[in-house]
Amino acid sequence: MTRLELALVVDLAGLLEHLVGCIPGAETAILLTADGKATASWSGSARTAGEVSLLAPTLRALAEAAARYRRLGPVWRTIVALDHQMFALAPAGPDAVLGVTLNGRATLDSVLIDTATAAERAGRMLAAHDVHPDAPALQRRRHRRSLDPHPLCHPARGTTSVTTLAPGRSAAGLAHLTGCDPNPSDDELERMLARLRSL
């Protein structure tokens, strides 16, 4: 690992630590490649990181498909609000995504502002060091946690990773959606939405 790559890893780890510490209710921050591989993380369990890696590309693809369908322009943030938790995604440059999990203490305003700010800073760091988030050095050196970057789909082999999201629920149905056409037809979009509702 070169000094520049080491500096980038340290910078990203510090940024994620700052994000988790500054947003009320933030529990985990993970920098992902566009296809869902965890590059750097702070806090959270390996299981949480795996779940975020699995869900992020699917939710992002669904949001982008919906935006194209309604001709609404680019997707800047994706936020999923549950009873006691929130999940936020924001692009960090052209090839990376910042994912944040938050508990019930988080407010929507802090999620919108702080997540976008941190994602923008992460994107600037990647661009300044001219390092793609898939760089081997970044994949070798994951901060604090040894994460399984399990790809969501393996179209060439026709296999799918399965992760348990909640008691009695499986992510197998979500995992295969990431291999979908980036410009789905109306019927395909309806099927995707129906499958998400059924999970």
PDB file of C-alpha atoms in Angstrom:
ATOM      1  CA  MET A   1       0.000   0.000   0.000  1.00  0.00           C
ATOM      2  CA  THR A   2       1.419   3.382  -0.992  1.00  0.00           C
ATOM      3  CA  ARG A   3       1.466   6.371   1.350  1.00  0.00           C
ATOM      4  CA  LEU A   4      -1.312   8.028  -0.638  1.00  0.00           C
ATOM      5  CA  GLU A   5      -3.516   4.939  -0.387  1.00  0.00           C
ATOM      6  CA  LEU A   6      -2.804   4.648   3.345  1.00  0.00           C
ATOM      7  CA  ALA A   7      -3.659   8.326   3.805  1.00  0.00           C
ATOM      8  CA  LEU A   8      -6.928   7.789   1.944  1.00  0.00           C
ATOM      9  CA  VAL A   9      -7.898   4.844   4.155  1.00  0.00           C
ATOM     10  CA  VAL A  10      -7.140   6.865   7.306  1.00  0.00           C
ATOM     11  CA  ASP A  11      -9.043   9.886   5.963  1.00  0.00           C
ATOM     12  CA  LEU A  12     -12.096   7.795   5.114  1.00  0.00           C
ATOM     13  CA  ALA A  13     -12.050   6.033   8.488  1.00  0.00           C
ATOM     14  CA  GLY A  14     -11.826   9.401  10.253  1.00  0.00           C
ATOM     15  CA  LEU A  15     -14.692  10.778   8.164  1.00  0.00           C
ATOM     16  CA  LEU A  16     -16.925   7.814   8.996  1.00  0.00           C
ATOM     17  CA  GLU A  17     -16.029   8.062  12.697  1.00  0.00           C
ATOM     18  CA  HIS A  18     -16.899  11.761  12.651  1.00  0.00           C
ATOM     19  CA  LEU A  19     -20.205  11.048  10.913  1.00  0.00           C
ATOM     20  CA  VAL A  20     -21.267   8.413  13.441  1.00  0.00           C
ATOM     21  CA  GLY A  21     -20.247  10.696  16.311  1.00  0.00           C
ATOM     22  CA  CYS A  22     -21.969  13.831  15.014  1.00  0.00           C
ATOM     23  CA  ILE A  23     -25.374  12.579  13.883  1.00  0.00           C
ATOM     24  CA  PRO A  24     -27.709  11.840  16.791  1.00  0.00           C
ATOM     25  CA  GLY A  25     -28.768   8.225  16.515  1.00  0.00           C
ATOM     26  CA  ALA A  26     -26.192   7.223  13.883  1.00  0.00           C
ATOM     27  CA  GLU A  27     -24.955   3.691  14.488  1.00  0.00           C
ATOM     28  CA  THR A  28     -23.057   2.604  11.402  1.00  0.00           C
ATOM     29  CA  ALA A  29     -21.487   4.372   8.431  1.00  0.00           C
ATOM     30  CA  ILE A  30     -20.232   2.364   5.479  1.00  0.00           C
ATOM     31  CA  LEU A  31     -18.615   3.441   2.224  1.00  0.00           C
ATOM     32  CA  LEU A  32     -19.645   1.099  -0.572  1.00  0.00           C
ATOM     33  CA  THR A  33     -18.695   0.665  -4.186  1.00  0.00           C
ATOM     34  CA  ALA A  34     -21.515   1.182  -6.666  1.00  0.00           C
ATOM     35  CA  ASP A  35     -22.146  -2.585  -6.759  1.00  0.00           C
ATOM     36  CA  GLY A  36     -22.327  -2.934  -2.970  1.00  0.00           C
ATOM     37  CA  LYS A  37     -18.848  -3.968  -1.834  1.00  0.00           C
ATOM     38  CA  ALA A  38     -17.902  -2.480   1.546  1.00  0.00           C
ATOM     39  CA  THR A  39     -14.745  -0.372   1.229  1.00  0.00           C
ATOM     40  CA  ALA A  40     -14.556   1.235   4.686  1.00  0.00           C
ATOM     41  CA  SER A  41     -16.796   1.176   7.740  1.00  0.00           C
ATOM     42  CA  TRP A  42     -17.077   2.546  11.247  1.00  0.00           C
ATOM     43  CA  SER A  43     -18.971   0.978  14.141  1.00  0.00           C
ATOM     44  CA  GLY A  44     -21.742  -1.536  13.674  1.00  0.00           C
ATOM     45  CA  SER A  45     -21.414  -5.299  13.470  1.00  0.00           C
ATOM     46  CA  ALA A  46     -20.171  -7.337  10.538  1.00  0.00           C
ATOM     47  CA  ARG A  47     -23.757  -8.528  10.092  1.00  0.00           C
ATOM     48  CA  THR A  48     -25.033  -4.937   9.848  1.00  0.00           C
ATOM     49  CA  ALA A  49     -22.349  -4.144   7.286  1.00  0.00           C
ATOM     50  CA  GLY A  50     -23.345  -7.183   5.261  1.00  0.00           C
ATOM     51  CA  GLU A  51     -27.015  -6.195   5.345  1.00  0.00           C
ATOM     52  CA  VAL A  52     -26.211  -2.645   4.238  1.00  0.00           C
ATOM     53  CA  SER A  53     -24.007  -4.010   1.446  1.00  0.00           C
ATOM     54  CA  LEU A  54     -26.894  -6.178   0.314  1.00  0.00           C
ATOM     55  CA  LEU A  55     -29.635  -3.564   0.484  1.00  0.00           C
ATOM     56  CA  ALA A  56     -27.838  -0.444  -0.749  1.00  0.00           C
ATOM     57  CA  PRO A  57     -27.520  -1.217  -4.477  1.00  0.00           C
ATOM     58  CA  THR A  58     -31.061  -2.610  -4.617  1.00  0.00           C
ATOM     59  CA  LEU A  59     -32.633   0.454  -2.998  1.00  0.00           C
ATOM     60  CA  ARG A  60     -30.484   2.788  -5.072  1.00  0.00           C
ATOM     61  CA  ALA A  61     -31.407   0.999  -8.313  1.00  0.00           C
ATOM     62  CA  LEU A  62     -35.095   1.109  -7.395  1.00  0.00           C
ATOM     63  CA  ALA A  63     -34.948   4.839  -6.589  1.00  0.00           C
ATOM     64  CA  GLU A  64     -33.134   5.578  -9.852  1.00  0.00           C
ATOM     65  CA  ALA A  65     -35.604   3.471 -11.841  1.00  0.00           C
ATOM     66  CA  ALA A  66     -38.519   5.339 -10.254  1.00  0.00           C
ATOM     67  CA  ALA A  67     -36.862   8.695 -11.001  1.00  0.00           C
ATOM     68  CA  ARG A  68     -36.335   7.742 -14.646  1.00  0.00           C
ATOM     69  CA  TYR A  69     -39.881   6.429 -14.897  1.00  0.00           C
ATOM     70  CA  ARG A  70     -41.283   9.770 -13.690  1.00  0.00           C
ATOM     71  CA  ARG A  71     -38.529  11.818 -15.398  1.00  0.00           C
ATOM     72  CA  LEU A  72     -37.627  13.456 -12.090  1.00  0.00           C
ATOM     73  CA  GLY A  73     -33.877  13.833 -12.611  1.00  0.00           C
ATOM     74  CA  PRO A  74     -31.005  12.280 -10.630  1.00  0.00           C
ATOM     75  CA  VAL A  75     -31.431  10.691  -7.203  1.00  0.00           C
ATOM     76  CA  TRP A  76     -29.455  12.605  -4.563  1.00  0.00           C
ATOM     77  CA  ARG A  77     -30.412  10.628  -1.473  1.00  0.00           C
ATOM     78  CA  THR A  78     -32.387   7.512  -0.636  1.00  0.00           C
ATOM     79  CA  ILE A  79     -33.923   7.274   2.845  1.00  0.00           C
ATOM     80  CA  VAL A  80     -35.903   4.387   4.291  1.00  0.00           C
ATOM     81  CA  ALA A  81     -37.720   5.141   7.560  1.00  0.00           C
ATOM     82  CA  LEU A  82     -38.870   2.224   9.729  1.00  0.00           C
ATOM     83  CA  ASP A  83     -40.547   2.218  13.143  1.00  0.00           C
ATOM     84  CA  HIS A  84     -37.312   2.420  15.124  1.00  0.00           C
ATOM     85  CA  GLN A  85     -34.596   2.821  12.524  1.00  0.00           C
ATOM     86  CA  MET A  86     -33.621   4.781   9.433  1.00  0.00           C
ATOM     87  CA  PHE A  87     -31.356   3.848   6.577  1.00  0.00           C
ATOM     88  CA  ALA A  88     -29.851   6.553   4.346  1.00  0.00           C
ATOM     89  CA  LEU A  89     -27.828   6.394   1.135  1.00  0.00           C
ATOM     90  CA  ALA A  90     -26.018   9.221  -0.631  1.00  0.00           C
ATOM     91  CA  PRO A  91     -23.672   9.106  -3.642  1.00  0.00           C
ATOM     92  CA  ALA A  92     -20.013   9.718  -2.799  1.00  0.00           C
ATOM     93  CA  GLY A  93     -18.705  10.557  -6.246  1.00  0.00           C
ATOM     94  CA  PRO A  94     -19.501   8.622  -9.426  1.00  0.00           C
ATOM     95  CA  ASP A  95     -18.425   5.171  -8.190  1.00  0.00           C
ATOM     96  CA  ALA A  96     -19.198   5.059  -4.461  1.00  0.00           C
ATOM     97  CA  VAL A  97     -22.149   5.274  -2.081  1.00  0.00           C
ATOM     98  CA  LEU A  98     -22.266   6.208   1.599  1.00  0.00           C
ATOM     99  CA  GLY A  99     -24.709   4.149   3.674  1.00  0.00           C
ATOM    100  CA  VAL A 100     -25.738   5.118   7.212  1.00  0.00           C
ATOM    101  CA  THR A 101     -27.947   3.240   9.678  1.00  0.00           C
ATOM    102  CA  LEU A 102     -29.618   5.254  12.441  1.00  0.00           C
ATOM    103  CA  ASN A 103     -31.776   4.450  15.445  1.00  0.00           C
ATOM    104  CA  GLY A 104     -34.991   6.175  16.504  1.00  0.00           C
ATOM    105  CA  ARG A 105     -33.172   9.203  17.987  1.00  0.00           C
ATOM    106  CA  ALA A 106     -32.183  10.447  14.534  1.00  0.00           C
ATOM    107  CA  THR A 107     -34.089  13.301  12.920  1.00  0.00           C
ATOM    108  CA  LEU A 108     -34.783  13.545   9.218  1.00  0.00           C
ATOM    109  CA  ASP A 109     -33.105  16.960   9.010  1.00  0.00           C
ATOM    110  CA  SER A 110     -29.826  15.683  10.447  1.00  0.00           C
ATOM    111  CA  VAL A 111     -29.914  12.662   8.149  1.00  0.00           C
ATOM    112  CA  LEU A 112     -30.489  14.801   5.060  1.00  0.00           C
ATOM    113  CA  ILE A 113     -27.848  17.413   5.831  1.00  0.00           C
ATOM    114  CA  ASP A 114     -25.059  15.486   7.577  1.00  0.00           C
ATOM    115  CA  THR A 115     -25.218  12.392   5.378  1.00  0.00           C
ATOM    116  CA  ALA A 116     -25.042  14.484   2.209  1.00  0.00           C
ATOM    117  CA  THR A 117     -22.129  16.518   3.591  1.00  0.00           C
ATOM    118  CA  ALA A 118     -20.161  13.415   4.575  1.00  0.00           C
ATOM    119  CA  ALA A 119     -20.865  11.727   1.231  1.00  0.00           C
ATOM    120  CA  GLU A 120     -19.643  14.807  -0.615  1.00  0.00           C
ATOM    121  CA  ARG A 121     -16.433  14.859   1.452  1.00  0.00           C
ATOM    122  CA  ALA A 122     -15.846  11.144   0.834  1.00  0.00           C
ATOM    123  CA  GLY A 123     -16.299  11.698  -2.895  1.00  0.00           C
ATOM    124  CA  ARG A 124     -13.807  14.579  -2.835  1.00  0.00           C
ATOM    125  CA  MET A 125     -11.261  12.416  -0.980  1.00  0.00           C
ATOM    126  CA  LEU A 126     -11.570   9.621  -3.526  1.00  0.00           C
ATOM    127  CA  ALA A 127     -11.245  12.090  -6.399  1.00  0.00           C
ATOM    128  CA  ALA A 128      -8.307  13.962  -4.823  1.00  0.00           C
ATOM    129  CA  HIS A 129      -6.320  10.748  -4.398  1.00  0.00           C
ATOM    130  CA  ASP A 130      -7.486   9.530  -7.819  1.00  0.00           C
ATOM    131  CA  VAL A 131      -8.356   6.162  -6.286  1.00  0.00           C
ATOM    132  CA  HIS A 132     -11.325   4.108  -7.443  1.00  0.00           C
ATOM    133  CA  PRO A 133     -13.215   2.606  -4.474  1.00  0.00           C
ATOM    134  CA  ASP A 134     -12.543  -0.863  -5.941  1.00  0.00           C
ATOM    135  CA  ALA A 135      -8.769  -0.311  -5.611  1.00  0.00           C
ATOM    136  CA  PRO A 136      -7.040  -3.456  -4.257  1.00  0.00           C
ATOM    137  CA  ALA A 137      -5.409  -1.492  -1.436  1.00  0.00           C
ATOM    138  CA  LEU A 138      -8.776  -0.305  -0.165  1.00  0.00           C
ATOM    139  CA  GLN A 139     -10.240  -3.776  -0.430  1.00  0.00           C
ATOM    140  CA  ARG A 140      -7.323  -5.214   1.574  1.00  0.00           C
ATOM    141  CA  ARG A 141      -7.485  -2.607   4.328  1.00  0.00           C
ATOM    142  CA  ARG A 142     -10.991  -2.315   5.747  1.00  0.00           C
ATOM    143  CA  HIS A 143     -11.063  -0.221   8.890  1.00  0.00           C
ATOM    144  CA  ARG A 144     -11.741  -2.096  12.132  1.00  0.00           C
ATOM    145  CA  ARG A 145     -13.986  -4.757  10.678  1.00  0.00           C
ATOM    146  CA  SER A 146     -13.339  -7.670   8.386  1.00  0.00           C
ATOM    147  CA  LEU A 147     -16.331  -7.383   6.103  1.00  0.00           C
ATOM    148  CA  ASP A 148     -17.598  -9.872   3.602  1.00  0.00           C
ATOM    149  CA  PRO A 149     -18.069  -7.737   0.492  1.00  0.00           C
ATOM    150  CA  HIS A 150     -20.343 -10.436  -0.896  1.00  0.00           C
ATOM    151  CA  PRO A 151     -21.518  -9.333  -4.321  1.00  0.00           C
ATOM    152  CA  LEU A 152     -25.261  -9.202  -4.498  1.00  0.00           C
ATOM    153  CA  CYS A 153     -25.565 -11.222  -7.642  1.00  0.00           C
ATOM    154  CA  HIS A 154     -23.267 -13.341  -9.729  1.00  0.00           C
ATOM    155  CA  PRO A 155     -25.009 -13.232 -13.107  1.00  0.00           C
ATOM    156  CA  ALA A 156     -22.273 -15.269 -14.760  1.00  0.00           C
ATOM    157  CA  ARG A 157     -22.763 -18.147 -12.323  1.00  0.00           C
ATOM    158  CA  GLY A 158     -26.470 -17.604 -11.714  1.00  0.00           C
ATOM    159  CA  THR A 159     -26.089 -17.673  -7.921  1.00  0.00           C
ATOM    160  CA  THR A 160     -27.412 -15.314  -5.286  1.00  0.00           C
ATOM    161  CA  SER A 161     -26.136 -14.362  -1.843  1.00  0.00           C
ATOM    162  CA  VAL A 162     -28.692 -14.736   0.945  1.00  0.00           C
ATOM    163  CA  THR A 163     -28.576 -12.732   4.159  1.00  0.00           C
ATOM    164  CA  THR A 164     -31.169 -12.742   6.934  1.00  0.00           C
ATOM    165  CA  LEU A 165     -32.605  -9.248   7.400  1.00  0.00           C
ATOM    166  CA  ALA A 166     -35.080  -9.894  10.187  1.00  0.00           C
ATOM    167  CA  PRO A 167     -36.583 -12.922  11.895  1.00  0.00           C
ATOM    168  CA  GLY A 168     -38.328 -15.011   9.278  1.00  0.00           C
ATOM    169  CA  ARG A 169     -37.325 -12.794   6.373  1.00  0.00           C
ATOM    170  CA  SER A 170     -34.753 -13.522   3.709  1.00  0.00           C
ATOM    171  CA  ALA A 171     -33.003 -11.137   1.345  1.00  0.00           C
ATOM    172  CA  ALA A 172     -32.931 -13.629  -1.516  1.00  0.00           C
ATOM    173  CA  GLY A 173     -35.797 -11.788  -3.191  1.00  0.00           C
ATOM    174  CA  LEU A 174     -33.990  -8.472  -2.956  1.00  0.00           C
ATOM    175  CA  ALA A 175     -30.593  -9.766  -3.976  1.00  0.00           C
ATOM    176  CA  HIS A 176     -31.538 -10.742  -7.503  1.00  0.00           C
ATOM    177  CA  LEU A 177     -33.036  -7.318  -8.228  1.00  0.00           C
ATOM    178  CA  THR A 178     -29.569  -5.780  -8.482  1.00  0.00           C
ATOM    179  CA  GLY A 179     -28.946  -7.734 -11.650  1.00  0.00           C
ATOM    180  CA  CYS A 180     -31.946  -6.116 -13.321  1.00  0.00           C
ATOM    181  CA  ASP A 181     -31.960  -3.986 -16.432  1.00  0.00           C
ATOM    182  CA  PRO A 182     -30.840  -0.433 -15.507  1.00  0.00           C
ATOM    183  CA  ASN A 183     -33.731   0.854 -17.639  1.00  0.00           C
ATOM    184  CA  PRO A 184     -36.619  -1.416 -16.637  1.00  0.00           C
ATOM    185  CA  SER A 185     -39.935  -1.414 -18.447  1.00  0.00           C
ATOM    186  CA  ASP A 186     -43.108  -0.362 -16.642  1.00  0.00           C
ATOM    187  CA  ASP A 187     -44.005  -4.029 -16.083  1.00  0.00           C
ATOM    188  CA  GLU A 188     -40.554  -4.831 -14.648  1.00  0.00           C
ATOM    189  CA  LEU A 189     -40.747  -1.825 -12.323  1.00  0.00           C
ATOM    190  CA  GLU A 190     -44.170  -2.969 -11.086  1.00  0.00           C
ATOM    191  CA  ARG A 191     -42.785  -6.475 -10.424  1.00  0.00           C
ATOM    192  CA  MET A 192     -39.843  -5.006  -8.482  1.00  0.00           C
ATOM    193  CA  LEU A 193     -42.184  -2.926  -6.319  1.00  0.00           C
ATOM    194  CA  ALA A 194     -44.477  -5.906  -5.712  1.00  0.00           C
ATOM    195  CA  ARG A 195     -41.531  -8.079  -4.649  1.00  0.00           C
ATOM    196  CA  LEU A 196     -40.278  -5.421  -2.210  1.00  0.00           C
ATOM    197  CA  ARG A 197     -43.748  -5.127  -0.679  1.00  0.00           C
ATOM    198  CA  SER A 198     -43.885  -8.892  -0.157  1.00  0.00           C
ATOM    199  CA  LEU A 199     -40.632  -9.068   1.879  1.00  0.00           C
TER     200      LEU A 199
END
